[in-house]
Coordinates of C-alpha atoms in Angstrom, one line a residue:
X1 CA 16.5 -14.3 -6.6
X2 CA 16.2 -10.6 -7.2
X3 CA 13.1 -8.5 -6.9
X4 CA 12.1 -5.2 -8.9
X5 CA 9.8 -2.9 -7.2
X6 CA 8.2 -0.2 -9.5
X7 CA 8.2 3.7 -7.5
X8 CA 5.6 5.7 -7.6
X9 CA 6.4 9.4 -7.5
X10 CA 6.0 12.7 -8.7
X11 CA 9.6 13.1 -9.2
X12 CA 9.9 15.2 -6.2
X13 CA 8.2 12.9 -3.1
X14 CA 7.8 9.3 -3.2
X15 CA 4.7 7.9 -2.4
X16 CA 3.7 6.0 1.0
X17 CA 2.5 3.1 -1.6
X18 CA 5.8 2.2 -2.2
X19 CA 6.7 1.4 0.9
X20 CA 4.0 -1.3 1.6
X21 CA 5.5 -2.6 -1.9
X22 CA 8.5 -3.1 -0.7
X23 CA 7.1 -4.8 2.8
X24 CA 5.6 -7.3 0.1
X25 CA 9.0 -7.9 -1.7
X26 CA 10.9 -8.4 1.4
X27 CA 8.3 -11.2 2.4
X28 CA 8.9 -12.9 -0.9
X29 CA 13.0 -13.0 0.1
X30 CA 16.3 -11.8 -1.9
X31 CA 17.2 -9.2 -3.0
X32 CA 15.3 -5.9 -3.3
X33 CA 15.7 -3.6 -5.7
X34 CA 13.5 -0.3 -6.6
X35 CA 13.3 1.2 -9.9
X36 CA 12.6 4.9 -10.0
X37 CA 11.8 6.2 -13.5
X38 CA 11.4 10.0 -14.2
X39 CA 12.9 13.5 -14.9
X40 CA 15.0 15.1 -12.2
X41 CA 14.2 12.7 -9.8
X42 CA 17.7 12.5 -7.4
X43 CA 15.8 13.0 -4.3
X44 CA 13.1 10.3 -4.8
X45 CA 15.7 8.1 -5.4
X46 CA 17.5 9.1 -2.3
X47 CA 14.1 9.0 -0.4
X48 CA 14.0 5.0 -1.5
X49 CA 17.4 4.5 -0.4
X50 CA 16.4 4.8 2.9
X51 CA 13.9 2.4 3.0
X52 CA 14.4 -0.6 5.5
X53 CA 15.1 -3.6 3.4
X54 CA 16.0 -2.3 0.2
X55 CA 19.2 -3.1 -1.5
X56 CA 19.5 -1.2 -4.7
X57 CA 17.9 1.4 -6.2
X58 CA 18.1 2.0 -9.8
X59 CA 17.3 5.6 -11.0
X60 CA 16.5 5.8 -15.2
X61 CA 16.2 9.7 -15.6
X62 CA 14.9 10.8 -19.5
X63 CA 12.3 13.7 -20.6
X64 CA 10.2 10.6 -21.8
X65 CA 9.5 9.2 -17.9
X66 CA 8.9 12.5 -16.9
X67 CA 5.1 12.7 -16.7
X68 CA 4.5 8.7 -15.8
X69 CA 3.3 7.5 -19.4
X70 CA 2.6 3.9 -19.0
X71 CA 3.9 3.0 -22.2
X72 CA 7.0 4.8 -21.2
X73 CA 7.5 3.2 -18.4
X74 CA 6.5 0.3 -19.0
X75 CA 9.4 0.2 -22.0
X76 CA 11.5 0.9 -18.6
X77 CA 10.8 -1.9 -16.9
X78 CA 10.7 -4.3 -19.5
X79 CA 14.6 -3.1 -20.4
X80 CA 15.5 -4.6 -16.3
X81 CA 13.3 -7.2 -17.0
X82 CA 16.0 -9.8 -17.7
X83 CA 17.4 -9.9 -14.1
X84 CA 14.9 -10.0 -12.3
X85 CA 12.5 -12.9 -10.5
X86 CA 9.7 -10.5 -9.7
X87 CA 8.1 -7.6 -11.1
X88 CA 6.5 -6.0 -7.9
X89 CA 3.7 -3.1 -8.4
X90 CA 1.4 -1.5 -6.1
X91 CA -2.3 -1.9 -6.9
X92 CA -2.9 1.9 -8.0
X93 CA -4.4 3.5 -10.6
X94 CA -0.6 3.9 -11.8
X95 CA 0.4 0.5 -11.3
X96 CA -2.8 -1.0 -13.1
X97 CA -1.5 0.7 -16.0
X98 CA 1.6 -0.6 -16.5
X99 CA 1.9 -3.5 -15.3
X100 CA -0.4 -5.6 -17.7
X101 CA 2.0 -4.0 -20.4
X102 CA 4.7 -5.8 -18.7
X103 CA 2.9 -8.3 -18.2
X104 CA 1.6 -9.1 -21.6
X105 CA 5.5 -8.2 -23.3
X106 CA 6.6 -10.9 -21.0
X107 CA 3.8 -13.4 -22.0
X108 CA 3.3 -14.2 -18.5
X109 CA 0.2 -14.3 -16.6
X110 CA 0.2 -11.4 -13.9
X111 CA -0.8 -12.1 -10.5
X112 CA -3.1 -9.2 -9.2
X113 CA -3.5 -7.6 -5.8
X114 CA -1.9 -10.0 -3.4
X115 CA -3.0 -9.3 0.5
X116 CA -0.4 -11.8 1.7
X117 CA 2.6 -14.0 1.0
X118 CA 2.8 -17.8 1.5
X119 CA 6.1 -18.6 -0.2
X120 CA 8.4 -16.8 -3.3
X121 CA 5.7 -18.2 -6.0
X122 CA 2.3 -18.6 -3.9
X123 CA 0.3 -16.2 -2.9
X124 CA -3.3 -15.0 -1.6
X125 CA -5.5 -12.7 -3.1
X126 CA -9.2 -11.6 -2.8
X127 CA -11.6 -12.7 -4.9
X128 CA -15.4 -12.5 -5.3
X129 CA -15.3 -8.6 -3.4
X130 CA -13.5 -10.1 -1.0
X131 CA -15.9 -12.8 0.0
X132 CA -13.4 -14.9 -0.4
X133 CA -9.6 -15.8 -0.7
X134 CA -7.9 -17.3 -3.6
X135 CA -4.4 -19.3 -3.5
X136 CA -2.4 -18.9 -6.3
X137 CA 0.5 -20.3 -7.1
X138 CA 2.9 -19.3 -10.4
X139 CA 5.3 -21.1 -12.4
X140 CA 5.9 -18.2 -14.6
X141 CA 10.1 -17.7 -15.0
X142 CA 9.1 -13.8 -14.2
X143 CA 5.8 -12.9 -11.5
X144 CA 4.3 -9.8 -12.1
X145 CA 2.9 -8.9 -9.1
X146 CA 0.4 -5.7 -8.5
X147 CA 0.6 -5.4 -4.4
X148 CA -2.9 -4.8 -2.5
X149 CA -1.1 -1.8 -0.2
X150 CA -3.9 -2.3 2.9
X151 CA -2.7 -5.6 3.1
X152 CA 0.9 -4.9 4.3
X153 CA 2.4 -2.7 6.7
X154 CA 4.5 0.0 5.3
X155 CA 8.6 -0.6 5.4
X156 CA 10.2 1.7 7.8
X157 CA 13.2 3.6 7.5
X158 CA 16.6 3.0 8.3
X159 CA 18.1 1.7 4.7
X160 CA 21.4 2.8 3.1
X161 CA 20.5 1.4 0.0
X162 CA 23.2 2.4 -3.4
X163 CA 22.2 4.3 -6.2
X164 CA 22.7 3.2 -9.9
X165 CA 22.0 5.6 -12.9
X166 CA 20.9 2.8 -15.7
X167 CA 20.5 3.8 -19.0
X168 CA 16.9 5.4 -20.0
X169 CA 14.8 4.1 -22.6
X170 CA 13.9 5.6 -25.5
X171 CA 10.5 6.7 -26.0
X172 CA 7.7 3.9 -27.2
X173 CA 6.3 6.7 -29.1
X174 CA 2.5 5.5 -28.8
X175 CA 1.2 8.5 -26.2
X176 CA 2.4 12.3 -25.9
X177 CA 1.5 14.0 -22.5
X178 CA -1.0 16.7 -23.2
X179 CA -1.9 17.8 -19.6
X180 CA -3.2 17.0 -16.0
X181 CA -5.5 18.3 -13.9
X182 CA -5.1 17.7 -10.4
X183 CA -7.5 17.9 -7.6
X184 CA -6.1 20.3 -5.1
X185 CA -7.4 19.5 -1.4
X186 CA -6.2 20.6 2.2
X187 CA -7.3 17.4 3.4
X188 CA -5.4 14.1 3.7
X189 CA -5.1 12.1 0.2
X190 CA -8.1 9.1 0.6
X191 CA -6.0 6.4 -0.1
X192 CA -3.2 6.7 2.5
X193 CA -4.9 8.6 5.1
X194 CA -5.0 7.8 8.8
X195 CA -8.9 8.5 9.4
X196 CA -11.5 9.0 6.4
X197 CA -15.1 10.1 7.5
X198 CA -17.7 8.8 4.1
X199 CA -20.9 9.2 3.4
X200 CA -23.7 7.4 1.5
X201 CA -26.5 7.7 0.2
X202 CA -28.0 8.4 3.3
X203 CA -26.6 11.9 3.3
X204 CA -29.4 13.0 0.5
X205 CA -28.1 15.6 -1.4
X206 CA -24.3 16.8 -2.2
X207 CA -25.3 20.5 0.0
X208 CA -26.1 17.8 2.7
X209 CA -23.1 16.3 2.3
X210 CA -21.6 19.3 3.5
X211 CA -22.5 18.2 7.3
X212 CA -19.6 16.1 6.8
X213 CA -17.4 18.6 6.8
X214 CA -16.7 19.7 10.6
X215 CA -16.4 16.4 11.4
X216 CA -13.4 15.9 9.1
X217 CA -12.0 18.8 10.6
X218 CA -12.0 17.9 13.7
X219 CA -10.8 14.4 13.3
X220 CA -7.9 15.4 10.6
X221 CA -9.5 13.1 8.0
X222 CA -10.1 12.8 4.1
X223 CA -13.5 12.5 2.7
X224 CA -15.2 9.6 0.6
X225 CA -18.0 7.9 -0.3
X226 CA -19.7 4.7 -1.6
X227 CA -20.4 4.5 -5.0
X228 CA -24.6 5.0 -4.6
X229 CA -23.4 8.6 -3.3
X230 CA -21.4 9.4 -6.1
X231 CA -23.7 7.7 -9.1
X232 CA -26.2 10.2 -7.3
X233 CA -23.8 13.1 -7.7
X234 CA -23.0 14.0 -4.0
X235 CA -20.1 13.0 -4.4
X236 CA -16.9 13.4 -6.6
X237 CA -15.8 10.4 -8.4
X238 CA -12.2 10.6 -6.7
X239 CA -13.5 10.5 -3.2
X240 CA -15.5 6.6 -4.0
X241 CA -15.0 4.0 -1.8
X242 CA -15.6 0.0 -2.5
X243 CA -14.5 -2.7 -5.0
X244 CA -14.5 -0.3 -7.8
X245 CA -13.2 2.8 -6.1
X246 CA -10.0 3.0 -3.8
X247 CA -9.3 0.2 -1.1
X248 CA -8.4 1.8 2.2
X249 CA -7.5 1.0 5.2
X250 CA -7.2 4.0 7.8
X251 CA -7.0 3.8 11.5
X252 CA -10.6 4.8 12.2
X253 CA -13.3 4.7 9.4
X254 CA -16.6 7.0 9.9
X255 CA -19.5 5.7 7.8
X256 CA -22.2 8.0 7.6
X257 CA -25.5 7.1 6.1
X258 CA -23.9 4.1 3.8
X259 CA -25.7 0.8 4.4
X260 CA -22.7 -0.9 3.9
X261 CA -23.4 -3.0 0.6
X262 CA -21.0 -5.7 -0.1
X263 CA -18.6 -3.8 -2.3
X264 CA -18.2 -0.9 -0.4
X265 CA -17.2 -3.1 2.0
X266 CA -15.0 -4.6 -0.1
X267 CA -13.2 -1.5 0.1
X268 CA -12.7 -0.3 3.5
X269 CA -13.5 -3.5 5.9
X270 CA -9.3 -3.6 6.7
X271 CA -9.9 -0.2 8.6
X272 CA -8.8 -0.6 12.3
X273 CA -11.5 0.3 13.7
X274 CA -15.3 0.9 12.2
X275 CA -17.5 3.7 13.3
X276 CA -21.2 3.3 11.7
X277 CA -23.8 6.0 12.2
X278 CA -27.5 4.7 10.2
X279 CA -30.9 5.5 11.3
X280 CA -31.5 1.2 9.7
X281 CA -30.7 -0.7 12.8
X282 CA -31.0 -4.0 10.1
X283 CA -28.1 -2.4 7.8
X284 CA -25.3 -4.2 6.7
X285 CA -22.3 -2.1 8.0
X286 CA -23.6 -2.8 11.3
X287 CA -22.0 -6.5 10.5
X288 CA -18.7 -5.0 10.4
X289 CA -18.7 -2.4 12.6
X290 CA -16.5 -2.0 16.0
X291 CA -19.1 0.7 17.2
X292 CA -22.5 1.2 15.8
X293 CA -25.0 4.2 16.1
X294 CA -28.6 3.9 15.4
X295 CA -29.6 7.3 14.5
X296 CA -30.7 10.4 12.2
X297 CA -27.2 11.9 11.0
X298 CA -28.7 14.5 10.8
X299 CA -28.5 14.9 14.5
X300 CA -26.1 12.3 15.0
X301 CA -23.3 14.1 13.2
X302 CA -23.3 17.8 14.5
X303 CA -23.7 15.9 18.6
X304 CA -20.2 14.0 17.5
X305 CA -18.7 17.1 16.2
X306 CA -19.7 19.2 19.6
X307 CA -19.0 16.5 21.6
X308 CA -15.3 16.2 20.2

């Protein structure tokens, strides 16, 4: 039984998502392989090497996998496909993209965001904004598996993994790159950071939002926000926390001013520990909260950043 885990990368640094990936595969058992598909991408490919508990890692280099096009890559993966038992993805925006392609070519039935793993073809999975946890089990010759990250540790270091060139696909031809724009922020990235400090509604306008800000700097963290705060426009969209936002899973999680409905809990109630600050002493987030303040965050907030 071999497993394929699917890198994410910007061909120069592989990202921490990868990692918990692999933790996933190397519950599942066999052999673990990681597929890293790109332009000029040696060093990522050496970065995976070193990854406790991987095996192989295949490197596909071609000007077409250069920019991450799904269809691209998804051409790729379906080119290994043959060999392989599982099909492992993490449960990003760039997974999500590919891996129903794969899916679908394969005419299997994918398996999405899997918190945990019971044996090499059952597995859990939230369900219902995480209300709940479904047990699914696959007969499919090939599982295609997106991996909830929050719900494994990352693997550690301390691999010596080989690397294999394989040949490249050729271009699907269905998408050309055109551009990116990428949001350029001193602060940790929201989806792998150790603390994130969000605000809600609560927060009243995107200038009050603002307040937030020496507070994040003090505790070293990235900024989000639940989704009523960003439909209001206090928020950007990238910094949205909840079931349709990103899932996180930091160290210590600030809510300011969020009542705590249930999908933005859906989204950060795996945080190690909960710190809630809401003037609503009847609000939600208080249910899941490890410490809970009752209190205008308006004076809350600039007491915790002088006090720290």
């Amino acid at each position: 039984m071999s497993i394929l885990v699917i890198a994410e990368h910007d061909n120069v640094q592989l990202k921490a998502a990868t990692l918990n990936v692999v933790a996933a595969a190397s519950k599942i058992g066999g052999d673990v392989h990681v597929l890293v598909a790109g332009a000029n991408a040696a060093a990522v490919a050496q970065q995976a090497a070193k990854i406790s508990g991987v095996s192989k890692v295949l490197l596909a280099e071609s000007p077409a996998l250069a920019d991450g096009l799904a269809e691209n890559v998804a051409e790729q993966v379906l080119a290994l496909a043959p060999g392989y038992s599982h099909i492992l993805f993490a449960a990003t925006a760039a997974g999500k993209n590919v891996s129903p392609r794969v899916a679908a070519r394969l005419d299997v039935a994918q398996i999405s965001e899997i918190q945990s793993v019971l044996s090499a073809d059952t597995f859990e999975r939230a369900i219902y904004a995480g209300n709940a946890v479904a047990t699914v089990q696959s007969s499919d010759p090939v599982k295609v598996i997106t991996v909830r990250t929050t719900g494994f540790d990352a693997a550690p270091e301390g691999g010596s993994a080989a690397v294999e060139s394989v040949t490249a696909s050729a271009s699907a031809g269905l998408s050309t790159f055109v551009g990116r724009e990428v949001a350029k922020s001193d602060r940790p990235e929201l989806a792998g950071a150790k603390v994130v400090v969000s605000g809600g509604r609560g927060m009243g306008s995107a200038e009050n939002f603002k307040i937030l800000d020496p507070l994040a700097d003090k505790l070293g963290a990235a900024l989000g926000a639940s989704r009523a705060a960003v439909d209001a426009g206090y928020a950007p969209n990238d910094w949205q926390v909840g079931q349709t936002g990103k899932i996180v899973a930091p160290q210590l999680y600030v809510a300011i001013g969020i009542s705590g409905a249930i999908q933005h809990l859906a989204g950060m109630k795996d945080s190690k520990v909960i710190v809630a600050v809401n003037k609503d002493a009847e609000a939600p987030i208080f249910g899941v909260a490890d410490y809970g303040l009752v209190a205008d965050l308006f004076t809350a907030v600039p007491e915790l950043v002088s006090t720290l």
